[in-house]
Short mmCIF file of C-alpha atoms in Angstrom, two decimals:
data_model
loop_
_atom_site.label_atom_id
_atom_site.label_comp_id
_atom_site.label_asym_id
_atom_site.label_seq_id
_atom_site.Cartn_x
_atom_site.Cartn_y
_atom_site.Cartn_z
CA MET A 1 21.09 -5.75 -16.83
CA LYS A 2 21.21 -3.21 -14.04
CA SER A 3 19.78 0.25 -14.50
CA SER A 4 22.26 2.85 -13.37
CA LEU A 5 19.34 4.83 -12.00
CA PHE A 6 18.38 2.14 -9.52
CA ARG A 7 21.91 1.15 -8.62
CA VAL A 8 22.43 4.51 -6.93
CA LEU A 9 19.23 4.35 -4.86
CA ASN A 10 20.98 3.70 -1.56
CA LYS A 11 20.19 5.09 1.85
CA ASN A 12 21.71 8.49 1.14
CA LYS A 13 19.70 8.92 -2.05
CA ILE A 14 16.46 8.00 -0.34
CA LEU A 15 17.10 10.44 2.47
CA ALA A 16 17.85 13.06 -0.17
CA ALA A 17 14.49 12.29 -1.71
CA ALA A 18 12.91 12.89 1.69
CA ALA A 19 14.59 16.27 1.87
CA LEU A 20 13.34 17.07 -1.63
CA THR A 21 9.82 16.10 -0.58
CA LEU A 22 9.92 18.59 2.27
CA SER A 23 11.42 21.33 0.12
CA LEU A 24 8.58 21.02 -2.36
CA VAL A 25 5.89 21.70 0.22
CA SER A 26 6.78 25.38 0.60
CA PRO A 27 3.87 27.81 0.28
CA LEU A 28 2.98 29.24 -3.11
CA THR A 29 2.49 32.90 -3.87
CA GLN A 30 -0.20 34.84 -2.11
CA ALA A 31 -2.43 34.68 -5.19
CA GLU A 32 -5.76 33.04 -4.58
CA LYS A 33 -5.55 29.30 -5.13
CA PRO A 34 -8.24 27.16 -6.76
CA ALA A 35 -10.01 24.54 -4.65
CA TRP A 36 -7.89 21.42 -4.24
CA ASN A 37 -9.11 18.77 -6.71
CA GLY A 38 -7.46 15.34 -6.55
CA LYS A 39 -9.18 13.64 -9.49
CA VAL A 40 -6.14 13.76 -11.79
CA LEU A 41 -4.03 12.48 -8.88
CA GLY A 42 -6.18 9.34 -8.76
CA PHE A 43 -8.73 10.26 -6.09
CA GLU A 44 -12.05 9.49 -7.74
CA GLY A 45 -15.21 10.49 -5.93
CA PRO A 46 -18.18 8.15 -5.57
CA ASN A 47 -20.07 7.33 -8.76
CA PRO A 48 -23.65 6.08 -9.22
CA GLY A 49 -23.63 2.35 -8.41
CA LEU A 50 -25.17 -0.61 -10.17
CA LEU A 51 -28.11 -0.66 -7.77
CA GLY A 52 -28.74 3.09 -7.92
CA ASP A 53 -30.71 4.24 -4.88
CA THR A 54 -31.45 0.57 -4.01
CA LEU A 55 -35.24 0.91 -4.27
CA GLY A 56 -35.12 4.08 -2.21
CA ILE A 57 -33.17 2.54 0.67
CA ARG A 58 -29.93 4.43 0.12
CA PRO A 59 -31.53 7.93 0.29
CA ILE A 60 -33.28 6.95 3.52
CA LEU A 61 -30.00 5.76 5.05
CA THR A 62 -28.20 8.90 3.86
CA GLU A 63 -30.87 11.06 5.46
CA LYS A 64 -30.22 9.21 8.74
CA GLY A 65 -26.48 9.85 8.42
CA PHE A 66 -25.43 6.39 7.23
CA ASN A 67 -23.22 6.47 4.13
CA TYR A 68 -21.60 3.43 2.58
CA ASN A 69 -19.63 2.13 -0.37
CA LEU A 70 -20.00 -1.47 -1.50
CA ALA A 71 -17.60 -2.68 -4.20
CA TYR A 72 -16.60 -5.99 -5.75
CA LEU A 73 -13.06 -6.40 -7.08
CA THR A 74 -11.32 -9.12 -9.07
CA GLU A 75 -7.64 -9.44 -9.96
CA SER A 76 -6.44 -12.01 -12.50
CA ALA A 77 -2.84 -12.64 -13.57
CA TYR A 78 -1.36 -14.95 -16.24
CA ASN A 79 2.33 -15.79 -16.66
CA ALA A 80 2.75 -14.89 -20.33
CA GLY A 81 6.48 -15.64 -20.35
CA GLY A 82 9.50 -16.34 -18.16
CA GLY A 83 9.51 -16.59 -14.40
CA TYR A 84 10.53 -19.53 -12.22
CA ASP A 85 7.89 -21.92 -13.56
CA HIS A 86 7.03 -21.49 -17.26
CA ASP A 87 3.86 -23.60 -17.22
CA GLY A 88 0.87 -21.45 -18.13
CA TYR A 89 -1.38 -20.56 -15.22
CA VAL A 90 -4.17 -18.07 -14.51
CA ALA A 91 -4.42 -16.93 -10.88
CA PHE A 92 -7.69 -15.34 -9.77
CA ILE A 93 -8.69 -13.62 -6.55
CA ASP A 94 -11.70 -11.49 -5.64
CA GLN A 95 -13.07 -9.48 -2.76
CA LEU A 96 -16.26 -7.75 -1.65
CA ALA A 97 -15.67 -4.69 0.53
CA LEU A 98 -18.14 -2.65 2.56
CA THR A 99 -16.91 0.67 3.95
CA PHE A 100 -19.31 2.84 5.93
CA THR A 101 -19.69 5.81 8.26
CA GLN A 102 -22.51 6.69 10.64
CA ASP A 103 -22.87 10.37 11.45
CA LEU A 104 -23.37 10.88 15.20
CA GLU A 105 -23.23 14.66 15.32
CA ARG A 106 -26.91 15.03 14.45
CA TYR A 107 -27.87 12.81 17.37
CA SER A 108 -25.27 13.78 19.96
CA GLY A 109 -24.24 17.32 19.10
CA ILE A 110 -20.57 16.26 19.27
CA PRO A 111 -18.72 18.06 16.44
CA ASP A 112 -18.06 15.78 13.47
CA ALA A 113 -18.65 12.65 15.59
CA ARG A 114 -18.97 9.42 13.62
CA ILE A 115 -18.58 5.66 13.63
CA GLU A 116 -16.40 4.26 10.83
CA GLY A 117 -16.30 0.66 9.67
CA ASN A 118 -14.83 -1.65 7.06
CA ILE A 119 -15.65 -5.31 6.34
CA VAL A 120 -13.85 -7.28 3.62
CA ASN A 121 -14.59 -10.73 2.20
CA ARG A 122 -11.70 -12.23 0.21
CA ASN A 123 -11.82 -15.46 -1.77
CA HIS A 124 -9.92 -17.96 -3.92
CA ASN A 125 -6.55 -17.54 -2.16
CA ASP A 126 -4.70 -17.87 -5.48
CA ASP A 127 -1.51 -15.98 -6.25
CA LEU A 128 0.58 -16.06 -9.43
CA THR A 129 3.69 -14.79 -7.65
CA THR A 130 4.17 -17.85 -5.46
CA GLN A 131 2.63 -20.23 -8.00
CA ARG A 132 4.83 -19.33 -10.99
CA LEU A 133 6.86 -16.12 -10.92
CA GLN A 134 9.40 -16.54 -8.14
CA ASP A 135 11.64 -19.16 -6.65
CA PRO A 136 9.75 -20.67 -3.68
CA ARG A 137 12.99 -20.87 -1.67
CA VAL A 138 13.03 -17.09 -1.04
CA ARG A 139 10.69 -14.57 0.55
CA GLN A 140 8.27 -12.58 -1.61
CA ASN A 141 9.15 -8.95 -2.26
CA ASP A 142 6.24 -8.14 -4.60
CA PHE A 143 2.89 -9.61 -5.66
CA ALA A 144 1.26 -9.62 -9.09
CA GLN A 145 -2.13 -9.24 -7.36
CA GLU A 146 -2.01 -6.67 -4.59
CA SER A 147 -5.22 -7.85 -2.88
CA TYR A 148 -3.86 -11.36 -2.29
CA SER A 149 -3.64 -11.96 1.46
CA GLY A 150 -3.04 -15.68 1.73
CA GLN A 151 -6.55 -16.36 3.01
CA SER A 152 -10.13 -16.81 1.88
CA ILE A 153 -11.86 -15.05 4.75
CA THR A 154 -14.32 -12.39 5.88
CA ARG A 155 -12.80 -10.02 8.39
CA LEU A 156 -13.16 -6.66 10.10
CA GLY A 157 -10.83 -4.06 8.67
CA TRP A 158 -11.71 -1.38 11.21
CA LEU A 159 -14.40 -0.15 13.57
CA THR A 160 -13.60 3.21 15.13
CA PHE A 161 -15.09 6.27 16.75
CA ALA A 162 -13.91 9.67 15.54
CA ARG A 163 -14.69 13.27 16.37
CA SER A 164 -13.18 16.70 15.86
CA PHE A 165 -12.15 19.65 18.03
CA ASP A 166 -10.96 23.22 17.49
CA ASP A 167 -13.34 24.04 14.65
CA ARG A 168 -12.57 20.69 12.94
CA ARG A 169 -8.81 21.28 12.78
CA LEU A 170 -8.08 18.46 15.26
CA THR A 171 -9.50 15.00 14.60
CA TRP A 172 -9.30 12.15 17.11
CA ARG A 173 -9.88 8.50 16.22
CA ILE A 174 -9.94 5.49 18.55
CA GLY A 175 -10.88 1.83 18.33
CA MET A 176 -9.99 -1.21 16.28
CA MET A 177 -8.23 0.58 13.49
CA ASN A 178 -6.01 0.28 10.46
CA LYS A 179 -3.13 2.53 9.51
CA SER A 180 -4.67 3.31 6.10
CA GLN A 181 -7.46 5.29 7.80
CA THR A 182 -4.99 8.00 8.80
CA PHE A 183 -1.52 7.54 7.33
CA ASP A 184 0.09 7.50 3.89
CA LYS A 185 -2.95 8.62 1.90
CA ILE A 186 -1.45 10.70 -0.94
CA THR A 187 -1.30 8.02 -3.66
CA PRO A 188 -4.15 5.74 -4.81
CA CYS A 189 -3.94 1.96 -5.14
CA ASP A 190 -4.73 1.71 -8.84
CA PHE A 191 -1.91 -0.52 -10.10
CA GLN A 192 -2.34 -4.27 -9.63
CA ALA A 193 1.31 -4.95 -8.67
CA LEU A 194 1.67 -4.51 -4.90
CA MET A 195 4.81 -2.33 -4.90
CA LEU A 196 3.05 0.18 -7.18
CA CYS A 197 -0.16 0.19 -5.15
CA GLY A 198 -0.38 3.30 -2.97
CA GLY A 199 2.34 4.39 -0.56
CA LYS A 200 5.03 2.21 0.94
CA SER A 201 4.23 2.46 4.66
CA SER A 202 2.58 -0.97 4.64
CA THR A 203 5.90 -2.73 3.91
CA SER A 204 7.33 -2.17 7.40
CA ARG A 205 6.02 -5.59 8.56
CA THR A 206 5.17 -4.12 11.98
CA TRP A 207 1.61 -3.08 11.01
CA ASN A 208 -0.93 -4.30 8.50
CA ASN A 209 -2.62 -2.90 5.44
CA TRP A 210 -6.29 -2.10 4.88
CA ASN A 211 -8.32 -5.14 5.97
CA VAL A 212 -6.58 -6.09 9.25
CA HIS A 213 -7.35 -4.28 12.50
CA THR A 214 -5.46 -3.64 15.73
CA TRP A 215 -6.26 -1.40 18.68
CA GLY A 216 -5.06 2.16 18.66
CA THR A 217 -5.74 5.86 18.69
CA THR A 218 -4.62 8.63 16.33
CA LEU A 219 -4.68 12.42 16.16
CA THR A 220 -4.49 14.62 13.08
CA TYR A 221 -4.09 18.39 13.34
CA MET A 222 -4.36 20.89 10.49
CA LEU A 223 -1.51 23.29 11.20
CA THR A 224 -2.68 25.29 8.17
CA PRO A 225 -5.43 24.61 5.63
CA GLU A 226 -2.79 22.77 3.57
CA LEU A 227 -0.46 21.24 6.16
CA THR A 228 -1.51 18.38 8.47
CA LEU A 229 0.44 16.69 11.26
CA LYS A 230 -0.54 13.11 12.13
CA GLY A 231 0.43 10.88 15.04
CA GLY A 232 -0.78 7.98 17.11
CA ILE A 233 -0.25 4.99 19.35
CA MET A 234 -1.15 1.60 17.89
CA GLU A 235 -0.88 -2.01 18.94
CA GLN A 236 1.98 -4.01 17.39
CA ASN A 237 0.55 -7.51 17.04
CA PRO A 238 2.14 -10.10 14.72
CA LEU A 239 -0.94 -12.34 15.14
CA ALA A 240 -3.41 -9.70 13.94
CA ALA A 241 -3.58 -11.09 10.40
CA GLY A 242 -4.38 -14.63 11.59
CA ARG A 243 -7.79 -16.19 11.06
CA SER A 244 -8.53 -16.28 14.78
CA GLN A 245 -8.18 -12.49 14.96
CA ALA A 246 -10.50 -11.69 12.04
CA TRP A 247 -13.27 -10.41 14.34
CA SER A 248 -11.44 -10.44 17.64
CA TRP A 249 -11.49 -7.65 20.21
CA SER A 250 -8.61 -9.31 22.03
CA THR A 251 -5.05 -8.03 22.19
CA LYS A 252 -3.69 -11.58 22.41
CA GLY A 253 -0.31 -11.72 20.70
CA SER A 254 0.57 -8.05 21.23
CA LYS A 255 4.31 -7.45 21.44
CA GLY A 256 4.47 -3.71 22.02
CA ILE A 257 3.34 -0.37 20.63
CA LEU A 258 3.77 1.49 17.35
CA LEU A 259 4.43 5.23 17.32
CA PRO A 260 3.76 6.68 13.84
CA LEU A 261 4.31 10.33 12.96
CA GLU A 262 3.62 11.88 9.56
CA ILE A 263 3.42 15.31 7.98
CA GLU A 264 1.26 15.75 4.89
CA LYS A 265 0.71 18.73 2.64
CA ARG A 266 -1.98 19.10 -0.02
CA THR A 267 -1.16 22.21 -1.99
CA HIS A 268 -0.87 23.72 -5.47
CA VAL A 269 2.23 24.05 -7.62
CA PHE A 270 1.72 26.41 -10.55
CA ASP A 271 -2.01 26.25 -9.81
CA LEU A 272 -2.06 22.44 -10.16
CA PRO A 273 -2.89 20.23 -7.13
CA GLY A 274 -0.27 18.10 -5.42
CA ALA A 275 0.11 15.99 -2.29
CA TYR A 276 3.32 15.38 -0.34
CA ASN A 277 4.15 13.40 2.80
CA LEU A 278 6.95 12.16 5.02
CA GLY A 279 6.50 9.70 7.89
CA VAL A 280 8.43 7.72 10.47
CA LEU A 281 7.41 4.71 12.53
CA PHE A 282 9.00 3.44 15.75
CA THR A 283 8.16 0.32 17.73
CA ASN A 284 9.41 -0.98 21.07
CA ALA A 285 8.43 -4.58 20.26
CA THR A 286 11.11 -7.25 20.24
CA GLN A 287 12.50 -7.81 16.74
CA THR A 288 14.38 -10.81 15.41
CA ASP A 289 17.42 -10.39 13.19
CA LEU A 290 17.07 -11.97 9.74
CA TYR A 291 20.62 -13.29 9.95
CA SER A 292 21.64 -16.25 12.07
CA GLY A 293 25.06 -17.78 12.32
CA LYS A 294 28.27 -17.92 14.25
CA SER A 295 28.59 -14.13 14.00
CA GLY A 296 24.94 -13.44 14.65
CA GLY A 297 25.87 -10.26 16.47
CA ALA A 298 26.81 -9.04 19.88
CA GLY A 299 24.18 -9.91 22.40
CA ALA A 300 22.98 -13.08 20.72
CA THR A 301 21.97 -15.55 23.41
CA ASP A 302 22.85 -18.47 21.14
CA PRO A 303 26.01 -18.22 18.96
CA GLY A 304 24.21 -20.25 16.30
CA GLY A 305 20.85 -18.57 16.69
CA TYR A 306 19.07 -15.36 15.84
CA GLN A 307 19.84 -12.12 17.62
CA THR A 308 16.93 -10.16 19.04
CA TYR A 309 16.65 -6.47 19.90
CA ASP A 310 13.98 -4.33 21.47
CA ARG A 311 13.14 -1.63 18.91
CA THR A 312 13.13 -0.77 15.24
CA TRP A 313 12.25 2.06 12.85
CA PHE A 314 10.79 2.65 9.41
CA ILE A 315 10.59 5.71 7.11
CA TRP A 316 8.21 6.43 4.24
CA GLY A 317 7.34 9.38 2.06
CA GLY A 318 6.38 10.56 -1.37
CA LEU A 319 4.76 13.04 -3.68
CA ASN A 320 1.84 13.01 -6.10
CA GLN A 321 1.67 16.04 -8.37
CA GLN A 322 -0.53 17.01 -11.30
CA LEU A 323 1.66 18.13 -14.21
CA THR A 324 -0.78 19.14 -16.94
CA GLN A 325 -4.41 20.05 -17.41
CA HIS A 326 -6.16 18.73 -20.49
CA ALA A 327 -7.82 21.47 -22.56
CA GLY A 328 -8.63 23.51 -19.47
CA ASP A 329 -10.56 20.66 -17.80
CA PRO A 330 -9.44 20.34 -14.13
CA ASN A 331 -10.62 16.69 -14.11
CA ARG A 332 -8.33 15.62 -16.97
CA GLY A 333 -4.56 15.65 -17.28
CA LEU A 334 -1.21 14.06 -16.43
CA SER A 335 0.13 13.42 -12.92
CA ALA A 336 3.35 11.91 -11.55
CA SER A 337 3.98 10.18 -8.24
CA LEU A 338 7.05 9.00 -6.35
CA ASN A 339 6.93 6.89 -3.18
CA PHE A 340 9.79 5.47 -1.14
CA SER A 341 10.49 3.58 2.06
CA LEU A 342 13.59 2.80 4.07
CA ALA A 343 13.60 0.05 6.70
CA ASP A 344 15.81 -1.37 9.40
CA GLN A 345 17.34 -4.19 7.36
CA ARG A 346 18.14 -6.23 10.44
CA SER A 347 14.49 -7.31 10.61
CA VAL A 348 12.75 -6.15 7.39
CA PRO A 349 13.45 -8.20 4.22
CA ARG A 350 12.72 -5.25 1.88
CA HIS A 351 15.38 -2.77 2.96
CA SER A 352 14.44 0.03 0.55
CA ILE A 353 11.73 0.56 -2.05
CA VAL A 354 11.25 3.26 -4.66
CA ALA A 355 8.18 3.40 -6.89
CA ALA A 356 7.49 6.00 -9.59
CA SER A 357 4.44 6.29 -11.81
CA LEU A 358 2.66 8.43 -14.38
CA ARG A 359 -1.13 8.62 -14.73
CA TYR A 360 -3.30 10.29 -17.31
CA ARG A 361 -7.01 10.81 -16.74
CA GLY A 362 -9.09 11.52 -19.85
CA LEU A 363 -6.40 11.21 -22.52
CA PHE A 364 -9.05 10.77 -25.23
CA ASP A 365 -11.88 13.23 -25.69
CA ALA A 366 -14.34 10.39 -26.30
CA ARG A 367 -13.28 8.73 -23.00
CA PRO A 368 -12.84 11.57 -20.44
CA GLU A 369 -13.07 9.24 -17.42
CA ASP A 370 -10.66 6.55 -18.62
CA TRP A 371 -7.17 6.17 -17.18
CA ILE A 372 -3.79 5.05 -18.44
CA GLY A 373 -0.98 4.35 -15.98
CA LEU A 374 2.72 3.48 -16.23
CA GLY A 375 4.80 2.59 -13.18
CA VAL A 376 8.15 1.13 -12.15
CA SER A 377 9.25 -0.10 -8.71
CA HIS A 378 12.65 -1.09 -7.37
CA VAL A 379 13.31 -3.17 -4.25
CA ASP A 380 16.67 -3.60 -2.49
CA VAL A 381 16.71 -6.73 -0.38
CA SER A 382 18.04 -6.68 3.19
CA LYS A 383 21.71 -7.62 3.38
CA HIS A 384 20.97 -9.47 6.63
CA TYR A 385 18.46 -11.68 4.85
CA ALA A 386 20.79 -12.26 1.88
CA ARG A 387 23.62 -13.09 4.26
CA ASN A 388 21.41 -15.62 6.03
CA GLN A 389 20.63 -17.35 2.73
CA ALA A 390 24.35 -17.58 1.98
CA TYR A 391 25.02 -18.92 5.47
CA LYS A 392 22.46 -21.71 4.99
CA ASN A 393 24.28 -22.73 1.82
CA GLU A 394 27.52 -22.81 3.77
CA LEU A 395 25.93 -25.06 6.41
CA ASN A 396 24.53 -27.39 3.75
CA ASN A 397 27.75 -27.28 1.74
CA VAL A 398 25.92 -26.51 -1.53
CA THR A 399 26.85 -24.09 -4.31
CA ASP A 400 24.66 -25.35 -7.17
CA TYR A 401 21.52 -23.28 -7.70
CA ASN A 402 19.72 -26.34 -9.08
CA ASN A 403 20.30 -28.31 -5.88
CA PRO A 404 17.00 -28.42 -3.89
CA LEU A 405 18.99 -27.65 -0.73
CA TYR A 406 20.38 -24.45 -2.22
CA SER A 407 19.04 -21.17 -0.79
CA PRO A 408 19.06 -18.47 -3.48
CA VAL A 409 20.70 -15.21 -2.44
CA PRO A 410 18.53 -12.25 -3.48
CA THR A 411 19.84 -8.75 -4.10
CA GLN A 412 17.46 -6.41 -5.92
CA SER A 413 14.53 -6.48 -8.32
CA THR A 414 12.76 -4.08 -10.67
CA ASN A 415 9.14 -4.45 -11.79
CA MET A 416 7.14 -2.44 -14.29
CA GLU A 417 3.43 -2.17 -15.13
CA ILE A 418 1.25 -0.43 -17.68
CA TYR A 419 -2.55 -0.45 -17.59
CA TYR A 420 -5.57 1.08 -19.27
CA ARG A 421 -8.74 1.50 -17.20
CA PHE A 422 -11.94 1.59 -19.20
CA ARG A 423 -15.20 2.76 -17.64
CA PRO A 424 -18.05 1.77 -19.98
CA VAL A 425 -20.68 2.73 -17.37
CA SER A 426 -20.48 4.59 -14.06
CA TRP A 427 -20.48 1.43 -11.93
CA LEU A 428 -17.98 -0.74 -13.87
CA GLU A 429 -14.22 -0.46 -14.39
CA LEU A 430 -12.24 -2.84 -16.61
CA GLN A 431 -8.47 -2.57 -16.30
CA PRO A 432 -6.26 -4.78 -18.50
CA GLY A 433 -2.51 -4.41 -18.11
CA ILE A 434 0.95 -5.90 -18.51
CA GLN A 435 3.65 -6.38 -15.88
CA TYR A 436 7.37 -6.98 -16.46
CA TRP A 437 9.38 -8.56 -13.66
CA HIS A 438 13.18 -8.19 -13.71
CA ARG A 439 14.80 -10.62 -11.28
CA PRO A 440 11.63 -11.89 -9.58
CA ALA A 441 12.10 -11.76 -5.78
CA GLY A 442 15.60 -10.39 -6.38
CA VAL A 443 17.07 -13.70 -7.61
CA LYS A 444 19.32 -13.25 -10.66
CA GLU A 445 18.99 -16.93 -11.63
CA THR A 446 15.22 -16.55 -12.16
CA GLN A 447 14.25 -15.59 -15.69
CA ASP A 448 12.58 -12.22 -16.19
CA ALA A 449 8.82 -12.60 -16.44
CA TRP A 450 5.89 -11.11 -18.35
CA VAL A 451 2.47 -11.05 -16.72
CA ALA A 452 -0.88 -10.30 -18.36
CA GLU A 453 -3.40 -8.90 -15.90
CA MET A 454 -7.04 -7.95 -15.64
CA LYS A 455 -8.55 -5.98 -12.79
CA THR A 456 -12.26 -5.28 -12.52
CA ILE A 457 -14.28 -3.20 -10.08
CA VAL A 458 -18.06 -3.20 -9.75
CA THR A 459 -19.56 -0.52 -7.51
CA PHE A 460 -22.99 -1.17 -6.05
#
């Protein structure tokens, strides 16, 4: 069953979506706009934690300019039906994350100077996607638990110095950094399925998401109070996610540089807040084609090997717009988001991704801080990767899917998720949900799957 909507999401449609994104960021009328409030878009501010003021320690630290957030997260997933392996299984992962800033302006006089840091401890290394949902003979193109990273480890996500210039319109950041500090920040990571979690810039495979650091420097400049231009130079290091690099200052394994550029606008449409972005990423690092074979491409050094080339590109963008306001309350209402990415399919297994979602904050008067979310994502698999799978079958002279030597040929997949987030107290969030996987990992022979999920967050 192929949705006609997703069948037409080819390169031209995605580029058209990019043009639409830019067209929607035009200025509003000259009428005075309300202050930009992103709560209905999914940007929750800090809430009182379980430990309160921590016996008076937190207020003392805040007075000294040290602010932090400490949160514990769990993500559980159960294969309720279908998938590659039907045996019942509950996969569980958890993490403890400390994110902090130290204000330096009060001590140095440097405008807006600060040290920023992030440390993440992840445990249990258990993932339902690879355990049950998809055929193990193909690459993953989504995960039922977005925080799964294939490791139980404590690592440095980032440690950077930042300061501002030009009356805080220009911000400079340098150090061991992560792309999520600066880029692709218009959509929250509230869904548990990876392809619905935040923007799609992390799927380029040339940089890492959230808890993995590499060296770099970035600049952001507010062209107007609503429009911001972002750019930078970052290390492209395939070894950065390895255990040996968890706390390393070394650039061992670096292959080149990343050049990201993004434009972001946070504005109002009909007096309701919205956020829009469009970004592009280039790298000069050597890339390896996903297809090998006798026609591996001009320039291949080995007719039966993989072609390499010296650069690649990646495009991402999206919008996140509040649509309604609940009973005049600016902190309650409906929002819609759309994110997309387009990759060089010679080297990136997920050629294009589109994810759309609806969120409602405070649907019920008795629960004004609860959330309900509904999202759908669609992934088109790289034709180079699919062609390579078919070529391996040709080499092994197999055509039977049930033959262990057979390499399934993926095409496209569509996943859906609905959740309800319940906040019984300020420091606890309980988020049960259901995922539906159509063609897990893009393999038509794999039965569609249902996943029951539970995500919890405890803020200290």
